[in-house]
């Protein structure tokens, strides 16, 4: 690896992994180009709160340019990467000239996967970007508005049925919050129906919800959801998604709002690199996170597949992406100083957390497992701690406190909807 100020590191993706790499390389004698197709870094763990009207968008996203403004060796570019010339060492972009690199870090994350049924996406959107979250918020709030107009009871029931597919942390969090919206936040706001009659159905193909947690925590979460009025349907795979409902377990369930929280696939980095990948499309990287046969190209975060010390894949979570970004930055700095190759990447488990509504959560740090209100406070404090900037931390804390005490959610805005009574989207 050539040393000196001209060594050019290109980072694609300013999510958790890419941003951490950029920050840790900022003091190194390198020139860094950060490329992202969006102008903001997004705190995805709280995205569902935007989707369910609990937080405004600006509380969980920050302009990348602003976050990196203090690092004079970093240039931020808004652009979409479409490929990589491995041998020519260039990154290819949509509508912009290629960019040459000495070292490349791909941190392009993951996207929804519909298990071969991409045609379901318009009916069952997933939550991955700010646009997704505001679209889902529009659908949820518009469904209640449509129910207010409806005079036919069966059709009103369709508008008031919300189906969430996939009972991982995101599905559980969305289901719990929609149930609270209906029971608590919106109660009394409509004249032609009682919002408490809304049905929230959480569908899971596996035998239990939150499969990444221990059985007792998962059972606790299922009970907490049921207390909120959520119907949990286990062992039922969805076989059809339509505008007016879903087919599951051989029966049709009419519903006007269907949300997808069932699966993700990695960004197409493995295709760009023609590198070996696992079934989810993640690049099978070397223990130092470089691409096999390409020591100057690294892949981190949700797009990388690497085994942890226990032999299991490192999970697709924010702390793993950050640790990988940090590790690669350190490795690049060591190489520039001519130091021998680094020890393999080792993931340090940062714990597993999920919340069920505004009063219950489950937390598993390995050495301690908690559930209930105390777990909810730990969940809340952990998330506030990882937000960027004092203003956002205070704003989110105040928002949550307000929801906790009053049940009111201030971000109940339907935006980007055509005027008139047209159904959402
Ligand atoms: C709804 C939801 C809830 C979650 N909850 C939690 C949680 O509670 N706890 C937790 O630890 N993890 C959670 N996660 C997972 C966590 O957010 C991811 O593991 C983490 O974001 C991965 O970081 P990353 O850097 O790999 O990718 P990302 O953070 O996804 O960043 C990828 C970046 O690459 C950019 N990009 C992608 N493709 C291109 C391209 N072609 N050209 C240019 N730029 C591109 C994107 O715009 C994005 O900025 C959640 C994820 C979601 C979607």
Coordinates of N, CA and C in Angstrom, one line a residue, residues 182-312:
X182 N -53.9 3.3 18.0 CA -55.4 3.0 17.9 C -56.0 3.1 19.3
X183 N -55.4 2.5 20.3 CA -56.0 2.4 21.6 C -55.9 3.7 22.4
X184 N -54.9 4.5 22.1 CA -54.5 5.5 23.0 C -54.5 6.9 22.3
X185 N -53.5 7.0 21.4 CA -53.3 8.3 20.7 C -54.5 8.9 20.0
X186 N -55.1 8.0 19.1 CA -56.2 8.5 18.3 C -57.6 8.4 18.9
X187 N -57.6 7.8 20.0 CA -58.9 7.6 20.7 C -59.6 8.9 20.9
X188 N -60.9 9.0 20.5 CA -61.7 10.2 20.7 C -61.5 11.2 19.6
X189 N -60.6 10.9 18.6 CA -60.4 11.9 17.5 C -61.4 11.7 16.3
X190 N -62.0 10.6 16.3 CA -62.9 10.3 15.1 C -64.4 10.2 15.6
X191 N -65.3 10.6 14.8 CA -66.7 10.6 15.2 C -67.5 9.4 14.8
X192 N -67.1 8.7 13.7 CA -67.9 7.7 13.1 C -67.5 6.2 13.5
X193 N -66.4 6.1 14.2 CA -66.0 4.8 14.7 C -65.1 5.0 15.9
X194 N -64.9 3.9 16.6 CA -64.0 3.9 17.8 C -62.7 3.3 17.3
X195 N -61.6 4.1 17.4 CA -60.3 3.6 16.9 C -59.9 2.3 17.6
X196 N -60.4 2.1 18.8 CA -60.0 0.9 19.5 C -60.5 -0.4 18.8
X197 N -61.4 -0.2 17.8 CA -61.9 -1.4 17.1 C -60.8 -1.8 16.0
X198 N -59.8 -1.1 15.9 CA -58.8 -1.4 14.8 C -58.1 -2.8 15.2
X199 N -57.8 -3.5 14.2 CA -57.2 -4.9 14.3 C -55.7 -4.8 13.9
X200 N -54.8 -5.2 14.7 CA -53.4 -5.3 14.3 C -53.0 -6.7 14.4
X201 N -52.6 -7.2 13.2 CA -52.2 -8.7 13.1 C -50.8 -8.8 12.7
X202 N -50.0 -9.5 13.6 CA -48.6 -9.7 13.3 C -48.4 -11.1 12.9
X203 N -47.9 -11.3 11.7 CA -47.8 -12.6 11.1 C -46.3 -13.1 11.0
X204 N -46.1 -14.3 11.5 CA -44.7 -14.8 11.5 C -44.8 -16.3 11.0
X205 N -43.9 -16.6 10.0 CA -43.9 -17.9 9.5 C -43.2 -18.9 10.5
X206 N -42.3 -18.4 11.3 CA -41.6 -19.3 12.3 C -42.5 -19.6 13.5
X207 N -42.0 -20.5 14.4 CA -42.8 -20.9 15.5 C -42.9 -19.9 16.6
X208 N -42.1 -18.8 16.6 CA -42.2 -17.8 17.7 C -41.7 -16.4 17.2
X209 N -42.2 -15.4 17.9 CA -41.7 -14.0 17.6 C -40.3 -13.8 18.1
X210 N -39.6 -12.8 17.6 CA -38.3 -12.4 18.0 C -37.4 -13.7 18.2
X211 N -37.2 -14.4 17.1 CA -36.4 -15.6 17.2 C -35.0 -15.4 17.6
X212 N -34.5 -14.2 17.5 CA -33.1 -13.9 17.9 C -32.9 -13.8 19.4
X213 N -34.0 -13.9 20.2 CA -34.0 -13.8 21.6 C -34.2 -15.2 22.2
X214 N -34.0 -15.3 23.5 CA -34.2 -16.6 24.2 C -35.8 -16.8 24.2
X215 N -36.1 -18.1 24.4 CA -37.6 -18.4 24.4 C -38.4 -17.7 25.4
X216 N -37.8 -17.5 26.6 CA -38.6 -16.9 27.7 C -38.9 -15.4 27.4
X217 N -37.8 -14.7 26.8 CA -38.0 -13.3 26.5 C -39.0 -13.2 25.3
X218 N -38.9 -14.1 24.4 CA -39.8 -14.1 23.2 C -41.2 -14.3 23.7
X219 N -41.4 -15.2 24.6 CA -42.8 -15.5 25.1 C -43.3 -14.3 25.9
X220 N -42.4 -13.6 26.6 CA -42.9 -12.4 27.4 C -43.3 -11.3 26.4
X221 N -42.5 -11.2 25.3 CA -42.9 -10.1 24.3 C -44.2 -10.5 23.6
X222 N -44.5 -11.7 23.4 CA -45.8 -12.1 22.7 C -46.9 -11.8 23.7
X223 N -46.7 -12.0 25.0 CA -47.8 -11.7 25.9 C -48.0 -10.2 26.0
X224 N -46.9 -9.4 26.0 CA -47.0 -8.0 26.1 C -47.7 -7.4 24.8
X225 N -47.5 -8.0 23.7 CA -48.2 -7.6 22.4 C -49.7 -7.9 22.6
X226 N -50.0 -9.1 23.1 CA -51.4 -9.5 23.2 C -52.1 -8.6 24.2
X227 N -51.4 -8.1 25.2 CA -52.0 -7.2 26.2 C -52.4 -5.9 25.5
X228 N -51.6 -5.5 24.4 CA -51.9 -4.3 23.7 C -53.0 -4.5 22.6
X229 N -53.4 -5.8 22.5 CA -54.5 -6.1 21.6 C -54.0 -6.6 20.2
X230 N -52.7 -6.9 20.1 CA -52.2 -7.3 18.8 C -52.4 -8.8 18.7
X231 N -53.0 -9.2 17.5 CA -53.1 -10.7 17.2 C -51.8 -11.2 16.7
X232 N -51.3 -12.2 17.3 CA -50.0 -12.8 16.9 C -50.3 -14.1 16.2
X233 N -50.0 -14.2 14.9 CA -50.3 -15.5 14.2 C -48.9 -16.1 13.8
X234 N -48.7 -17.3 14.5 CA -47.4 -17.9 14.3 C -47.5 -19.1 13.3
X235 N -46.4 -19.5 12.7 CA -46.3 -20.6 11.8 C -47.2 -20.4 10.6
X236 N -47.4 -19.2 10.2 CA -48.3 -19.0 9.0 C -47.5 -18.1 8.0
X237 N -47.1 -18.7 6.9 CA -46.4 -17.9 5.8 C -47.4 -17.3 4.9
X238 N -47.1 -16.0 4.6 CA -48.0 -15.3 3.6 C -47.8 -15.8 2.2
X239 N -48.9 -16.2 1.5 CA -48.7 -16.7 0.2 C -49.1 -15.7 -0.9
X240 N -49.7 -14.6 -0.5 CA -50.2 -13.6 -1.5 C -50.4 -12.3 -0.8
X241 N -49.9 -11.2 -1.4 CA -50.2 -9.8 -0.9 C -50.9 -9.1 -2.0
X242 N -52.0 -8.5 -1.6 CA -52.8 -7.7 -2.6 C -53.1 -6.3 -2.0
X243 N -53.7 -5.5 -2.8 CA -54.1 -4.1 -2.3 C -55.1 -4.2 -1.2
X244 N -56.0 -5.3 -1.3 CA -57.1 -5.4 -0.3 C -56.9 -6.5 0.7
X245 N -55.7 -7.1 0.8 CA -55.4 -8.0 1.9 C -54.3 -9.0 1.6
X246 N -54.2 -10.0 2.5 CA -53.2 -11.0 2.4 C -53.8 -12.4 2.5
X247 N -53.1 -13.4 1.8 CA -53.5 -14.8 1.9 C -52.5 -15.4 2.9
X248 N -53.1 -16.1 3.9 CA -52.2 -16.8 4.8 C -52.9 -18.0 5.4
X249 N -52.1 -19.0 5.6 CA -52.7 -20.2 6.2 C -53.9 -20.7 5.4
X250 N -54.0 -20.5 4.1 CA -55.1 -21.0 3.2 C -56.3 -20.1 3.3
X251 N -56.2 -19.0 4.0 CA -57.4 -18.1 4.1 C -57.0 -16.7 3.7
X252 N -58.0 -15.9 3.3 CA -57.8 -14.5 2.9 C -58.1 -13.6 4.0
X253 N -57.2 -12.7 4.4 CA -57.5 -11.7 5.4 C -57.6 -10.3 4.8
X254 N -58.8 -9.8 4.8 CA -59.0 -8.4 4.1 C -58.3 -7.4 5.0
X255 N -57.4 -6.5 4.4 CA -56.7 -5.5 5.1 C -56.2 -4.5 4.1
X256 N -56.3 -3.2 4.4 CA -55.9 -2.2 3.5 C -54.5 -1.7 3.8
X257 N -54.0 -2.0 5.0 CA -52.6 -1.6 5.3 C -51.8 -2.9 5.6
X258 N -50.8 -3.1 4.7 CA -49.9 -4.3 4.9 C -48.5 -3.8 5.0
X259 N -47.8 -4.2 6.0 CA -46.4 -3.7 6.1 C -45.4 -4.9 6.1
X260 N -44.3 -4.7 5.5 CA -43.3 -5.8 5.4 C -42.1 -5.6 6.3
X261 N -41.9 -6.6 7.2 CA -40.7 -6.6 8.0 C -40.1 -8.0 8.1
X262 N -40.2 -8.7 6.9 CA -39.8 -10.1 7.0 C -38.4 -10.4 6.5
X263 N -37.8 -9.7 5.7 CA -36.5 -10.1 5.2 C -35.7 -9.0 4.5
X264 N -34.4 -9.2 4.6 CA -33.5 -8.2 3.9 C -32.5 -9.0 3.1
X265 N -32.0 -8.3 2.1 CA -30.9 -8.8 1.2 C -29.9 -7.7 1.1
X266 N -28.6 -8.2 1.0 CA -27.5 -7.2 1.0 C -27.6 -6.4 -0.3
X267 N -26.9 -5.2 -0.3 CA -26.8 -4.4 -1.5 C -26.0 -5.2 -2.5
X268 N -26.1 -4.8 -3.8 CA -25.5 -5.7 -4.8 C -23.9 -5.6 -4.9
X269 N -23.2 -5.3 -3.8 CA -21.8 -5.2 -3.9 C -21.1 -6.5 -4.4
X270 N -21.7 -7.6 -4.0 CA -21.0 -8.9 -4.4 C -21.1 -9.0 -5.9
X271 N -22.2 -8.5 -6.5 CA -22.3 -8.6 -8.0 C -21.3 -7.6 -8.6
X272 N -21.1 -6.4 -8.0 CA -20.2 -5.4 -8.6 C -18.8 -6.0 -8.6
X273 N -18.5 -6.8 -7.5 CA -17.1 -7.3 -7.4 C -16.9 -8.7 -7.9
X274 N -18.0 -9.3 -8.4 CA -18.0 -10.7 -8.8 C -17.3 -11.6 -7.7
X275 N -17.7 -11.3 -6.5 CA -17.1 -11.9 -5.3 C -18.1 -13.0 -4.8
X276 N -17.5 -14.0 -4.0 CA -18.4 -15.0 -3.4 C -19.4 -14.4 -2.4
X277 N -20.6 -14.9 -2.4 CA -21.6 -14.3 -1.5 C -22.4 -15.4 -0.9
X278 N -23.1 -15.1 0.3 CA -24.0 -16.0 0.9 C -25.4 -15.9 0.3
X279 N -26.4 -16.6 0.8 CA -27.7 -16.6 0.2 C -28.4 -15.2 0.3
X280 N -28.0 -14.4 1.3 CA -28.6 -13.1 1.4 C -27.8 -12.0 0.5
X281 N -26.9 -12.5 -0.3 CA -26.1 -11.6 -1.2 C -24.9 -10.9 -0.5
X282 N -24.6 -11.3 0.8 CA -23.5 -10.7 1.4 C -22.2 -11.2 1.0
X283 N -21.2 -10.3 0.8 CA -19.9 -10.7 0.3 C -19.2 -11.5 1.4
X284 N -18.7 -12.7 1.0 CA -18.0 -13.5 2.0 C -16.6 -13.0 2.1
X285 N -16.3 -12.1 3.0 CA -15.0 -11.5 3.1 C -14.0 -12.3 3.9
X286 N -12.8 -11.9 3.8 CA -11.7 -12.6 4.6 C -11.8 -12.2 6.0
X287 N -11.1 -12.9 6.9 CA -11.2 -12.5 8.3 C -10.7 -11.0 8.6
X288 N -10.0 -10.4 7.7 CA -9.7 -9.0 7.8 C -10.6 -8.1 7.1
X289 N -11.8 -8.6 6.6 CA -12.9 -7.9 6.0 C -12.5 -7.5 4.5
X290 N -11.4 -7.9 4.0 CA -11.1 -7.6 2.6 C -11.7 -8.7 1.7
X291 N -11.9 -8.3 0.4 CA -12.5 -9.2 -0.5 C -11.5 -10.2 -1.0
X292 N -11.9 -11.5 -1.0 CA -10.9 -12.5 -1.5 C -10.1 -12.1 -2.8
X293 N -8.8 -12.1 -2.7 CA -8.0 -11.8 -3.9 C -7.9 -10.3 -4.1
X294 N -8.6 -9.5 -3.3 CA -8.6 -8.0 -3.5 C -8.2 -7.3 -2.2
X295 N -6.9 -7.3 -1.8 CA -6.6 -6.8 -0.5 C -6.9 -5.3 -0.3
X296 N -7.1 -4.6 -1.3 CA -7.3 -3.1 -1.2 C -8.8 -2.8 -1.2
X297 N -9.7 -3.8 -1.3 CA -11.1 -3.6 -1.3 C -11.7 -4.3 0.0
X298 N -12.4 -3.5 0.8 CA -13.0 -4.0 2.0 C -14.5 -3.9 1.9
X299 N -15.2 -4.8 2.6 CA -16.7 -4.7 2.7 C -17.1 -4.7 4.2
X300 N -17.9 -3.8 4.6 CA -18.3 -3.8 6.0 C -19.8 -3.7 6.2
X301 N -20.3 -4.0 7.4 CA -21.7 -3.8 7.7 C -22.6 -4.9 7.1
X302 N -23.8 -4.5 6.8 CA -24.8 -5.4 6.4 C -24.5 -6.1 5.1
X303 N -23.6 -5.5 4.3 CA -23.2 -6.1 3.0 C -22.1 -7.2 3.2
X304 N -21.5 -7.3 4.3 CA -20.5 -8.3 4.5 C -20.9 -9.5 5.3
X305 N -20.4 -10.7 4.9 CA -20.6 -11.9 5.7 C -19.3 -12.3 6.3
X306 N -19.2 -12.3 7.6 CA -18.0 -12.8 8.3 C -18.5 -13.6 9.5
X307 N -17.7 -14.6 9.9 CA -18.1 -15.4 11.0 C -17.5 -14.8 12.3
X308 N -18.3 -14.9 13.4 CA -17.8 -14.4 14.7 C -17.0 -15.5 15.3
X309 N -16.5 -15.3 16.6 CA -15.7 -16.2 17.3 C -16.4 -17.5 17.5
X310 N -17.8 -17.5 17.6 CA -18.6 -18.7 17.9 C -18.9 -19.4 16.5
X311 N -18.4 -18.9 15.4 CA -18.6 -19.6 14.1 C -19.9 -19.1 13.5
X312 N -20.7 -18.4 14.2 CA -22.0 -17.9 13.7 C -21.7 -16.6 12.9

